[in-house]
Short mmCIF file of C-alpha atoms and ligand atoms in Angstrom, two decimals:
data_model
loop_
_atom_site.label_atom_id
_atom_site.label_comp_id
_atom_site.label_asym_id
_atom_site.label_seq_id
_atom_site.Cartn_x
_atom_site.Cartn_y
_atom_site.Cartn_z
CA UNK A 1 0.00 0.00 0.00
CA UNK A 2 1.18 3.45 -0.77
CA UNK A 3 2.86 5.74 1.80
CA UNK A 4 0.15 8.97 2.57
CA UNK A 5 2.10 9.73 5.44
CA UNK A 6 4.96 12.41 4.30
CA UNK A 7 2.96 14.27 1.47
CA UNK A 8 -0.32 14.80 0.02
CA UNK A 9 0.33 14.06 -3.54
CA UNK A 10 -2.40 11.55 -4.22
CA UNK A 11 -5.31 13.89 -2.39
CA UNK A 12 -8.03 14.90 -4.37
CA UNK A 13 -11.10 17.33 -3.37
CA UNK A 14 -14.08 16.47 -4.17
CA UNK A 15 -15.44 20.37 -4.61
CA UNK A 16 -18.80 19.70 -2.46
CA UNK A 17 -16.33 19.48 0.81
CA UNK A 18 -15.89 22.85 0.71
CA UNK A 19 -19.02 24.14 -1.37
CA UNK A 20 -19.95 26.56 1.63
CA UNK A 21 -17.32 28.31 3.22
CA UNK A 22 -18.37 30.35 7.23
CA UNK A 23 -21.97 28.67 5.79
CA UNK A 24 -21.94 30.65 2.81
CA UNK A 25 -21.25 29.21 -0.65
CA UNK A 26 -18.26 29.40 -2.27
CA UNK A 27 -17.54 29.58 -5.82
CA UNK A 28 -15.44 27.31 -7.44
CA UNK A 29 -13.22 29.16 -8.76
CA UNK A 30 -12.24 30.15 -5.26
CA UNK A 31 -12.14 26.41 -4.44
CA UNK A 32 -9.95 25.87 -7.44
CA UNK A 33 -7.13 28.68 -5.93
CA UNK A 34 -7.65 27.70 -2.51
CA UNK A 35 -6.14 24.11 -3.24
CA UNK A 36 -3.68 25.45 -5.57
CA UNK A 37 -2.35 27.29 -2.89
CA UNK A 38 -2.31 24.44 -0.78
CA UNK A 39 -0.33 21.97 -3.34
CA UNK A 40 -3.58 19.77 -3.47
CA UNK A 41 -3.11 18.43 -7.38
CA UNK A 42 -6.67 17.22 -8.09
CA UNK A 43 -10.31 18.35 -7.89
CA UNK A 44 -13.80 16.31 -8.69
CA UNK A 45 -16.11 19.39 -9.42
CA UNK A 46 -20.01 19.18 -9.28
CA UNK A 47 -21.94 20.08 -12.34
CA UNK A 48 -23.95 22.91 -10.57
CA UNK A 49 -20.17 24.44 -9.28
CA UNK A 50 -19.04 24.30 -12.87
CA UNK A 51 -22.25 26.02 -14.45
CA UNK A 52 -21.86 28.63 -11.98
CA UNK A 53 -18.56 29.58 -12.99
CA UNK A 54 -19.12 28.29 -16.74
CA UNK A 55 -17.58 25.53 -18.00
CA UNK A 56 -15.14 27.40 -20.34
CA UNK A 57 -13.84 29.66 -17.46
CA UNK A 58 -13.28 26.31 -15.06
CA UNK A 59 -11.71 24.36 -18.37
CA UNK A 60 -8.79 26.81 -18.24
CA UNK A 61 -8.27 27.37 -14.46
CA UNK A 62 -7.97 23.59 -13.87
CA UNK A 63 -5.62 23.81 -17.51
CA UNK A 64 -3.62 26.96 -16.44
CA UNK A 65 -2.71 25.07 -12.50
CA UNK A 66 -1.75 22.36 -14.16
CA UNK A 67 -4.71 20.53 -11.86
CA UNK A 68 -6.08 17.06 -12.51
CA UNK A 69 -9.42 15.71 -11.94
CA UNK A 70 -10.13 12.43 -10.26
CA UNK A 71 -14.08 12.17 -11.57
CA UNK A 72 -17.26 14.51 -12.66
CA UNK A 73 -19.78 14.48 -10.17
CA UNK A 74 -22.49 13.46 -11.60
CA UNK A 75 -24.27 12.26 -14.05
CA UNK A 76 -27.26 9.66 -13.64
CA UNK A 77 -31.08 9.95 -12.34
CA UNK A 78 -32.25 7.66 -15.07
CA UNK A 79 -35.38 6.45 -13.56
CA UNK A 80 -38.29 8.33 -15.16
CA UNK A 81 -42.46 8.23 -15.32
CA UNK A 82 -42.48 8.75 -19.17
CA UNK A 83 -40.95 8.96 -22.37
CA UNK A 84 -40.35 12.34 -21.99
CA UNK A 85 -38.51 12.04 -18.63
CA UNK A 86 -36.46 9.20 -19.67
CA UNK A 87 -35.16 11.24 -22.77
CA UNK A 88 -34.23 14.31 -20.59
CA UNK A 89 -32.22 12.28 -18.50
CA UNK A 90 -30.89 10.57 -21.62
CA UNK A 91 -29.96 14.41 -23.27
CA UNK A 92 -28.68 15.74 -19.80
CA UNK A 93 -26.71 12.45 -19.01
CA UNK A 94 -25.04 12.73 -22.94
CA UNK A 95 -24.45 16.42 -21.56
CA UNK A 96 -22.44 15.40 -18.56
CA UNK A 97 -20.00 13.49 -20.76
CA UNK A 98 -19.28 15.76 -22.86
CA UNK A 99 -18.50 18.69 -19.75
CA UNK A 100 -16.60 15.28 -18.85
CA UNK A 101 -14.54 15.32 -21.36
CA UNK A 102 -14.09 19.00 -21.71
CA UNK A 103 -12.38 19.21 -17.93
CA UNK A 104 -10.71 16.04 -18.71
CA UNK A 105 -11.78 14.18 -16.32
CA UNK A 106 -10.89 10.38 -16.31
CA UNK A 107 -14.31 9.25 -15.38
CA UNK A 108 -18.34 10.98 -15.16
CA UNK A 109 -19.68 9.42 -11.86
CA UNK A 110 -23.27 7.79 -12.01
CA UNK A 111 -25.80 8.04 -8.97
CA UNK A 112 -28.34 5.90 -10.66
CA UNK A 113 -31.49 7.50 -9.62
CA UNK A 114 -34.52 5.66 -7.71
CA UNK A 115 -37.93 6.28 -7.91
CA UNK A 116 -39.14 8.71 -10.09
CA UNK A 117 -40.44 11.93 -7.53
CA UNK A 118 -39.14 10.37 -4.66
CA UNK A 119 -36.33 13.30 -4.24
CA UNK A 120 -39.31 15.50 -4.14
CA UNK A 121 -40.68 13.89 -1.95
CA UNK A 122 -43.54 12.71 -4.77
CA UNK A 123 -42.84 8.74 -5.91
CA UNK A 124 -44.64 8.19 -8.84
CA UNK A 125 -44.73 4.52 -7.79
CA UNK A 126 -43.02 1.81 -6.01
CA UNK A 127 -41.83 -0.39 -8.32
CA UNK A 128 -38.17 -0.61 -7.80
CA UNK A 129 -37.53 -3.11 -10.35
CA UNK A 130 -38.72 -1.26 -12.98
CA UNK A 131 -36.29 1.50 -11.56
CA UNK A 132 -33.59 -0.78 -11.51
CA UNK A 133 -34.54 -1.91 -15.20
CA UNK A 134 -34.51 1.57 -16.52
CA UNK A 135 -30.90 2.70 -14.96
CA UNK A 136 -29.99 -1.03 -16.71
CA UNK A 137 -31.22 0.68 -19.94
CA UNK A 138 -30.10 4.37 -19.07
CA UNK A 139 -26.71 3.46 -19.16
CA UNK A 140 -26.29 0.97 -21.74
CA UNK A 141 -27.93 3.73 -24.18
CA UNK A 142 -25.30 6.26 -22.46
CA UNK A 143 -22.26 3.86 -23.03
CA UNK A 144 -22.49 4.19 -26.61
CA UNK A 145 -22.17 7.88 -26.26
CA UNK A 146 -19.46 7.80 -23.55
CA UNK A 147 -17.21 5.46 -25.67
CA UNK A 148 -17.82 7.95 -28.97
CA UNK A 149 -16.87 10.68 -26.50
CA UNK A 150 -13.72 7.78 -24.49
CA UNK A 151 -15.26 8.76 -21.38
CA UNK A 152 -15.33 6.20 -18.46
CA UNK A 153 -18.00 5.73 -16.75
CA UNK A 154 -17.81 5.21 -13.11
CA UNK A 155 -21.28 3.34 -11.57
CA UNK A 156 -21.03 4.61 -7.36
CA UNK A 157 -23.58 2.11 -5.50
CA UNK A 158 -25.24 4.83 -2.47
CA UNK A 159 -25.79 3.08 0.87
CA UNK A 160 -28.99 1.35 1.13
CA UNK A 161 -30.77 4.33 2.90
CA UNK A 162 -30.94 5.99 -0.80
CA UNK A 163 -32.50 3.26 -2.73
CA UNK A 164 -35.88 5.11 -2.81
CA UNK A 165 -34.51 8.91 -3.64
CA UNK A 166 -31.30 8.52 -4.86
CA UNK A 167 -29.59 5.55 -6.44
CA UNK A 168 -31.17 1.91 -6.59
CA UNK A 169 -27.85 0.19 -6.97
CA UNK A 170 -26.76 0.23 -3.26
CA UNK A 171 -23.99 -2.23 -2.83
CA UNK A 172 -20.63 -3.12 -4.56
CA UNK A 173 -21.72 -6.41 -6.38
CA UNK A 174 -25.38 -4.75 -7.77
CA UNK A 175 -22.73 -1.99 -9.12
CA UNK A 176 -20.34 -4.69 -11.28
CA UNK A 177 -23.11 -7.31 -12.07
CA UNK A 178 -24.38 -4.26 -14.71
CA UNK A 179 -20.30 -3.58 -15.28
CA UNK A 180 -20.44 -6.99 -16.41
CA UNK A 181 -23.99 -7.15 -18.26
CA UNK A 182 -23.21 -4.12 -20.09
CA UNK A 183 -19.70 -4.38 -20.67
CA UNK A 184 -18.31 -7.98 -20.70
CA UNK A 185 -15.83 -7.57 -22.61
CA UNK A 186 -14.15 -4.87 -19.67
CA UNK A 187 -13.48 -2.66 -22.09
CA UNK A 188 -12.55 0.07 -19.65
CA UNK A 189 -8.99 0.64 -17.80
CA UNK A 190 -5.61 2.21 -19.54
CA UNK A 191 -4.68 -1.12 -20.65
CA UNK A 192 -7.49 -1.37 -22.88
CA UNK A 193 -6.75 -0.26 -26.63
CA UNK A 194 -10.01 2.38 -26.66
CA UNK A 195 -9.81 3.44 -23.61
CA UNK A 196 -12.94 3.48 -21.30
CA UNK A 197 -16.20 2.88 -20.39
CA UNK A 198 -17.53 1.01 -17.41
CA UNK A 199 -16.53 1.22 -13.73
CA UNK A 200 -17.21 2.18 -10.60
CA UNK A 201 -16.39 4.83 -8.28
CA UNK A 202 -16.15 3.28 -4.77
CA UNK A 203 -17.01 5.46 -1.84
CA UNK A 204 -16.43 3.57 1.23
CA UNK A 205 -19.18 5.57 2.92
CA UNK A 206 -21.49 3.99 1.20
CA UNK A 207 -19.64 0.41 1.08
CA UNK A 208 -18.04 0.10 4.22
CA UNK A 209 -20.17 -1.85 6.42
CA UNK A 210 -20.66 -4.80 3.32
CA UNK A 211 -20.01 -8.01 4.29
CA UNK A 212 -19.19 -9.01 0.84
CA UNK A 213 -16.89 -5.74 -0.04
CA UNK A 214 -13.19 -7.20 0.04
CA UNK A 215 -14.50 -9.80 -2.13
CA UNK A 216 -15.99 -7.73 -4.64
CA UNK A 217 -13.50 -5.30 -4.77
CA UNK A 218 -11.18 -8.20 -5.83
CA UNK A 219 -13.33 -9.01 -8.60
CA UNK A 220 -13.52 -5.50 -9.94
CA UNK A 221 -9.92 -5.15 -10.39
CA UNK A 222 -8.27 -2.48 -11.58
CA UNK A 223 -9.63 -2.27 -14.93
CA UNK A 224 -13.37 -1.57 -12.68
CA UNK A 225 -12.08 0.51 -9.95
CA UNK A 226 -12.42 4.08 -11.93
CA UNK A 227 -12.51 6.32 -8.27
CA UNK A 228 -12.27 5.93 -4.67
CA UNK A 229 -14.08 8.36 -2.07
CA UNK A 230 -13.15 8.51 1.45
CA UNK A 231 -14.66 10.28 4.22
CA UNK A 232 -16.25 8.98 7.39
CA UNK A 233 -18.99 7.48 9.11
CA UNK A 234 -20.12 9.39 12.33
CA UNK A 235 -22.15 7.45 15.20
CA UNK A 236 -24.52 9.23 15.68
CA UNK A 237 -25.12 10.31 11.73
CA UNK A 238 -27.57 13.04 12.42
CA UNK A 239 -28.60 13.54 8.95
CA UNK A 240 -29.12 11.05 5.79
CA UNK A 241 -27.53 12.84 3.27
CA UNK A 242 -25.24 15.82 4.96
CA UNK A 243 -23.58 14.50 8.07
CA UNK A 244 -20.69 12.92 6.11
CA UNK A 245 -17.58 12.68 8.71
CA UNK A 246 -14.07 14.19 8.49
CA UNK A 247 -11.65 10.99 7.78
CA UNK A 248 -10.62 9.61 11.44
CA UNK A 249 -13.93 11.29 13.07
CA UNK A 250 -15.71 8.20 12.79
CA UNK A 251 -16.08 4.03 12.51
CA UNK A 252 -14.64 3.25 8.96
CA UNK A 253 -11.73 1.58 9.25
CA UNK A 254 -10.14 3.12 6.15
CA UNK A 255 -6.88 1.77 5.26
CA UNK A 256 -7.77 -1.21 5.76
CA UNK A 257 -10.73 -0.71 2.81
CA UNK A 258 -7.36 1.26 1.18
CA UNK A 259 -5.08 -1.76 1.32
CA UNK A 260 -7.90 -3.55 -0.53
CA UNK A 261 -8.10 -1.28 -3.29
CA UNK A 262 -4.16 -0.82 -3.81
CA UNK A 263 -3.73 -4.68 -3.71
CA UNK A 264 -5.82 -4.43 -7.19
CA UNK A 265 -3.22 -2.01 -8.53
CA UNK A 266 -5.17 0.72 -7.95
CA UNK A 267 -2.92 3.74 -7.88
CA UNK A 268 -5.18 6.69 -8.22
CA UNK A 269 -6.71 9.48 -6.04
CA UNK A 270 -7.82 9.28 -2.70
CA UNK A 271 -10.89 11.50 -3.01
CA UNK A 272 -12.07 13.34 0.04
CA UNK A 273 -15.97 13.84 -0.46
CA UNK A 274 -17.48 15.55 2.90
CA UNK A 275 -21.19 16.91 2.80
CA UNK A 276 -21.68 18.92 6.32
CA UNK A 277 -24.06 21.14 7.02
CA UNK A 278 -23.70 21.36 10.78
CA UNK A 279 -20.00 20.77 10.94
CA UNK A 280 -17.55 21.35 8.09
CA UNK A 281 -19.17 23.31 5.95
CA UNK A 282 -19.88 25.96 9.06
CA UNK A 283 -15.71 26.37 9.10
CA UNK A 284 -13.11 28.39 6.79
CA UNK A 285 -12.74 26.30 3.89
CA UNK A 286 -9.06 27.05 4.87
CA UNK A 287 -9.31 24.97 7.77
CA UNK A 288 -11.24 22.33 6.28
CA UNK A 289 -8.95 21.62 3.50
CA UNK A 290 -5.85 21.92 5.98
CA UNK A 291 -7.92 19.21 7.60
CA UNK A 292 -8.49 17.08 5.15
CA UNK A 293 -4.38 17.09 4.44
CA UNK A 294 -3.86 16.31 7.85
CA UNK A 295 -6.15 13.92 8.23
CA UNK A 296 -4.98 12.15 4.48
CA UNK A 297 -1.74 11.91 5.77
CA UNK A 298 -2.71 10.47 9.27
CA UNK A 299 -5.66 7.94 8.95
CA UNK A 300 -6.42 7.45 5.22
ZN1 ZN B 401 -18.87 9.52 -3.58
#
């Protein structure tokens, strides 16, 4: 496993972490130069960040630093009531890989999507396995696209708790059963000739308390492993979706998930993806991203 401990050369920010700065938001732009001045060598921006700041004008900060990205967050929300819904998500998803592609990014992440309205608060219905069967069909008609555009894409299964708003594939092995129905051939990875498309990004907050995840992170392999997150899981988690931990705050034992991934060959980013509303994202993003250094040098 690789060394963290004397340098922070294989950190990457995943831009929500630091989103809201003292509470208030912060543009990315001001992300972007706040790492840079830090030495932090990657970023995984969110759409809404980059349309903020327009697409062009982020394309040449992350150029002129010389900065890399470790993903695109996010493409996906396939699940739809109609025709019409499913071919929005199909235009917006085709959108997403080509922003992809303009940042350079080496992969466009994929929450799935669950029930159609549920993230409303509306579900149309609660038929999950016709959810299921329309993220199947969402992404194989995206793949075609992705590999026109040699864009990865990187499948991240969400913890259980967001099968009904969020993302129906909710565990490591649901994630690389559709890697392997809709891309047998594991046609993604460097070592393939055309380079991309199917993955997954593995965020251990979301994986970590699988029975089955060494296992199935052996059968991904390198050629499937396209991102890992880390964070932390906080006992008590006071909130479903924005009480993400700083790494070492809570229960994940995270090298340990680390070694796991390396042993495949993995030898990408470590991806530090906090959402905090009551915590982190009440702090100086200064402080924040001095503790996520620390704290990627220490415990990750
Ligand atoms: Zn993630």
């Amino acid at each position: 496993m690789r060394d963290f401990s004397q340098d922070h050369r294989w950190l990457s920010i995943n831009t929500a972490t630091v989103r809201k700065s003292k509470g208030v938001d912060l543009p990315l732009p001001e992300i972007i130069e706040a790492c840079v001045r830090r030495g932090i060598r990657a970023i995984s921006p969110w759409r809404d960040q980059v349309q903020a700041a327009g697409l062009a004008n982020i394309s040449r900060l992350v150029r002129t630093h010389g900065l890399e990205l470790s993903g695109y967050c996010r493409g996906g929300m396939f699940p739809a009531t109609d025709a019409a819904g499913l071919k929005a998500a199909r235009d917006d998803n085709r959108r997403a890989v080509d922003e992809a592609a303009e940042l350079g990014a080496p992969c466009l992440v994929l929450v799935v999507g669950g029930l159609p309205g549920a993230l409303q608060g509306k579900p149309a219905h609660k038929d999950i396995a016709l959810a299921r069967s329309q993220v199947h069909d969402g992404i194989a008609e995206l793949l075609e696209h992705a590999r026109q555009a040699r864009m990865p894409l990187a499948i991240e299964p969400l913890h259980p708790m967001y099968a009904a708003d969020r993302a129906c594939v909710n565990t490591l092995e649901q994630a690389l059963d559709l890697c392997d129905q809709l891309d047998p051939g594991r046609t993604a990875g460097e070592s393939a000739r055309t380079p991309a498309p199917l993955g997954v990004a593995l965020d251990i907050y979301h994986t970590w308390w699988d029975p089955k995840l060494q296992r199935q992170i052996e059968r991904a392999g390198k050629e499937r492993l396209l991102a890992f997150h880390v964070c932390d899981w906080l006992t008590p988690t006071v909130d479903l979706l924005n009480d993400r931990g700083m790494m070492g705050d809570g229960v994940i034992d995270i090298p340990r998930i680390r070694g796991w991934v390396e042993a495949q060959g993995f030898a990408g980013y470590s991806e530090v993806e906090i959402f905090s509303t009551g915590q982190w994202w009440q702090r100086p993003h200064e402080e924040v991203l001095d503790t996520c250094i620390a704290r990627h040098r220490t415990v990750v």
